[in-house]
Amino acid sequence: MTAFRTKFPRRAGVSRIWYAGLYSFRGLSAAWRGQAAFRQEALLALVMVPAAFWLGRGAIEQILLVGSVVLVLIVELCNSAIETAVDRIGSELHPLSGAAKDMGSAAVLLCLLQALFVWVLLGIQRFGS
């Protein structure tokens, strides 16, 4: 017998997978509606992912190109989750809240720089000399 009960039902099997998918879709929808940066990066991904299959000369290059774009979206979602949680806690300025938001933003910046590095390097390899 469990001493701890939650107000949320425990799901198993196909039901758990179904609801996990619904929650994920809700998260993507919330990010799309509430985060301009996510919208911009998602729209750019709609162009860059097909371009990756043209630019990449083989499966490894295509994986690197697509993966770098998808990684930006993943980290942007994590950054948005951090910002949402911090905003939920309170609206007053606090050094730890600012630091959490700044670190999330820095993670996105590093992903963007990594994606830029991959795309520029493979672009130079394809079109250079």
CSV table of C-alpha atoms in Angstrom, one decimal:
chain,number,residue,atom,x,y,z
A,1,MET,CA,0.0,0.0,0.0
A,2,THR,CA,1.3,3.4,-0.9
A,3,ALA,CA,1.3,6.2,1.7
A,4,PHE,CA,1.5,8.9,-1.0
A,5,ARG,CA,-1.3,9.5,-3.4
A,6,THR,CA,-1.5,12.1,-6.1
A,7,LYS,CA,-4.5,13.8,-7.5
A,8,PHE,CA,-3.4,12.7,-11.0
A,9,PRO,CA,-4.4,9.2,-12.2
A,10,ARG,CA,-1.7,6.7,-12.8
A,11,ARG,CA,-1.7,5.4,-16.3
A,12,ALA,CA,-0.1,2.4,-17.8
A,13,GLY,CA,0.5,0.9,-21.3
A,14,VAL,CA,-1.1,2.5,-24.3
A,15,SER,CA,-3.1,4.9,-22.2
A,16,ARG,CA,0.2,6.3,-20.7
A,17,ILE,CA,1.7,6.7,-24.1
A,18,TRP,CA,-1.4,8.4,-25.5
A,19,TYR,CA,-1.6,10.9,-22.6
A,20,ALA,CA,2.2,11.5,-22.8
A,21,GLY,CA,1.7,12.4,-26.5
A,22,LEU,CA,-1.2,14.8,-25.6
A,23,TYR,CA,0.9,16.5,-22.9
A,24,SER,CA,3.8,16.9,-25.3
A,25,PHE,CA,1.5,18.4,-27.9
A,26,ARG,CA,0.2,20.8,-25.3
A,27,GLY,CA,3.7,21.8,-24.5
A,28,LEU,CA,4.6,22.5,-28.1
A,29,SER,CA,1.3,24.5,-28.4
A,30,ALA,CA,2.1,26.5,-25.3
A,31,ALA,CA,5.6,27.3,-26.6
A,32,TRP,CA,4.2,28.3,-30.0
A,33,ARG,CA,1.6,30.6,-28.5
A,34,GLY,CA,3.8,32.1,-25.8
A,35,GLN,CA,7.3,32.2,-27.0
A,36,ALA,CA,8.2,34.3,-30.0
A,37,ALA,CA,11.8,32.9,-30.1
A,38,PHE,CA,10.4,29.3,-30.4
A,39,ARG,CA,8.1,30.4,-33.2
A,40,GLN,CA,11.0,32.0,-35.1
A,41,GLU,CA,13.3,29.0,-34.6
A,42,ALA,CA,10.5,26.5,-35.6
A,43,LEU,CA,9.8,28.4,-38.8
A,44,LEU,CA,13.5,28.5,-39.6
A,45,ALA,CA,13.6,24.8,-38.9
A,46,LEU,CA,10.9,24.3,-41.5
A,47,VAL,CA,13.3,25.7,-44.1
A,48,MET,CA,16.6,24.3,-42.7
A,49,VAL,CA,15.6,20.7,-42.2
A,50,PRO,CA,14.8,20.1,-45.9
A,51,ALA,CA,17.9,22.1,-46.8
A,52,ALA,CA,19.9,19.7,-44.7
A,53,PHE,CA,19.1,16.9,-47.1
A,54,TRP,CA,20.3,19.0,-50.0
A,55,LEU,CA,23.4,20.4,-48.3
A,56,GLY,CA,24.5,17.2,-46.6
A,57,ARG,CA,26.4,14.8,-48.9
A,58,GLY,CA,25.7,11.7,-46.8
A,59,ALA,CA,23.8,10.4,-43.9
A,60,ILE,CA,26.3,11.6,-41.3
A,61,GLU,CA,26.3,15.1,-42.6
A,62,GLN,CA,22.5,15.2,-42.9
A,63,ILE,CA,22.2,13.9,-39.3
A,64,LEU,CA,24.6,16.6,-38.1
A,65,LEU,CA,22.7,19.4,-39.9
A,66,VAL,CA,19.2,18.2,-38.9
A,67,GLY,CA,20.4,17.4,-35.3
A,68,SER,CA,21.9,20.8,-34.8
A,69,VAL,CA,18.5,22.4,-35.8
A,70,VAL,CA,16.4,20.1,-33.7
A,71,LEU,CA,18.8,20.6,-30.7
A,72,VAL,CA,18.1,24.4,-30.8
A,73,LEU,CA,14.3,23.7,-30.6
A,74,ILE,CA,14.8,21.2,-27.7
A,75,VAL,CA,16.9,23.7,-25.7
A,76,GLU,CA,14.5,26.5,-26.5
A,77,LEU,CA,11.7,24.4,-25.1
A,78,CYS,CA,13.8,23.8,-21.9
A,79,ASN,CA,14.6,27.5,-21.6
A,80,SER,CA,10.9,28.3,-22.0
A,81,ALA,CA,10.0,25.8,-19.3
A,82,ILE,CA,12.6,27.4,-16.9
A,83,GLU,CA,11.2,30.9,-17.6
A,84,THR,CA,7.6,29.7,-17.1
A,85,ALA,CA,8.5,28.0,-13.8
A,86,VAL,CA,10.4,31.1,-12.5
A,87,ASP,CA,7.5,33.4,-13.6
A,88,ARG,CA,5.1,31.1,-11.7
A,89,ILE,CA,7.1,31.4,-8.5
A,90,GLY,CA,6.9,35.2,-8.5
A,91,SER,CA,7.2,38.3,-10.5
A,92,GLU,CA,9.5,40.2,-8.1
A,93,LEU,CA,13.1,40.5,-9.1
A,94,HIS,CA,15.5,38.1,-7.5
A,95,PRO,CA,19.1,37.3,-8.3
A,96,LEU,CA,18.5,33.5,-8.5
A,97,SER,CA,15.5,34.0,-10.8
A,98,GLY,CA,17.6,36.2,-13.1
A,99,ALA,CA,20.4,33.7,-13.0
A,100,ALA,CA,18.1,30.8,-13.9
A,101,LYS,CA,16.7,32.7,-16.8
A,102,ASP,CA,20.1,33.9,-18.0
A,103,MET,CA,21.5,30.3,-17.9
A,104,GLY,CA,18.6,29.0,-19.9
A,105,SER,CA,19.2,31.8,-22.4
A,106,ALA,CA,23.0,31.0,-22.5
A,107,ALA,CA,22.1,27.4,-23.3
A,108,VAL,CA,20.1,28.5,-26.3
A,109,LEU,CA,22.9,30.8,-27.4
A,110,LEU,CA,25.4,27.9,-27.3
A,111,CYS,CA,23.1,25.7,-29.3
A,112,LEU,CA,22.6,28.4,-31.9
A,113,LEU,CA,26.4,28.9,-32.1
A,114,GLN,CA,26.9,25.1,-32.4
A,115,ALA,CA,24.3,24.9,-35.2
A,116,LEU,CA,25.9,27.9,-37.0
A,117,PHE,CA,29.3,26.2,-36.7
A,118,VAL,CA,28.0,22.9,-38.2
A,119,TRP,CA,26.1,24.6,-41.1
A,120,VAL,CA,29.0,27.0,-42.0
A,121,LEU,CA,31.7,24.2,-41.8
A,122,LEU,CA,29.6,21.8,-44.0
A,123,GLY,CA,28.6,24.7,-46.3
A,124,ILE,CA,32.3,25.6,-46.8
A,125,GLN,CA,33.1,22.0,-47.4
A,126,ARG,CA,30.4,21.7,-50.0
A,127,PHE,CA,30.9,25.0,-51.8
A,128,GLY,CA,34.5,26.0,-50.9
A,129,SER,CA,37.5,25.6,-53.2
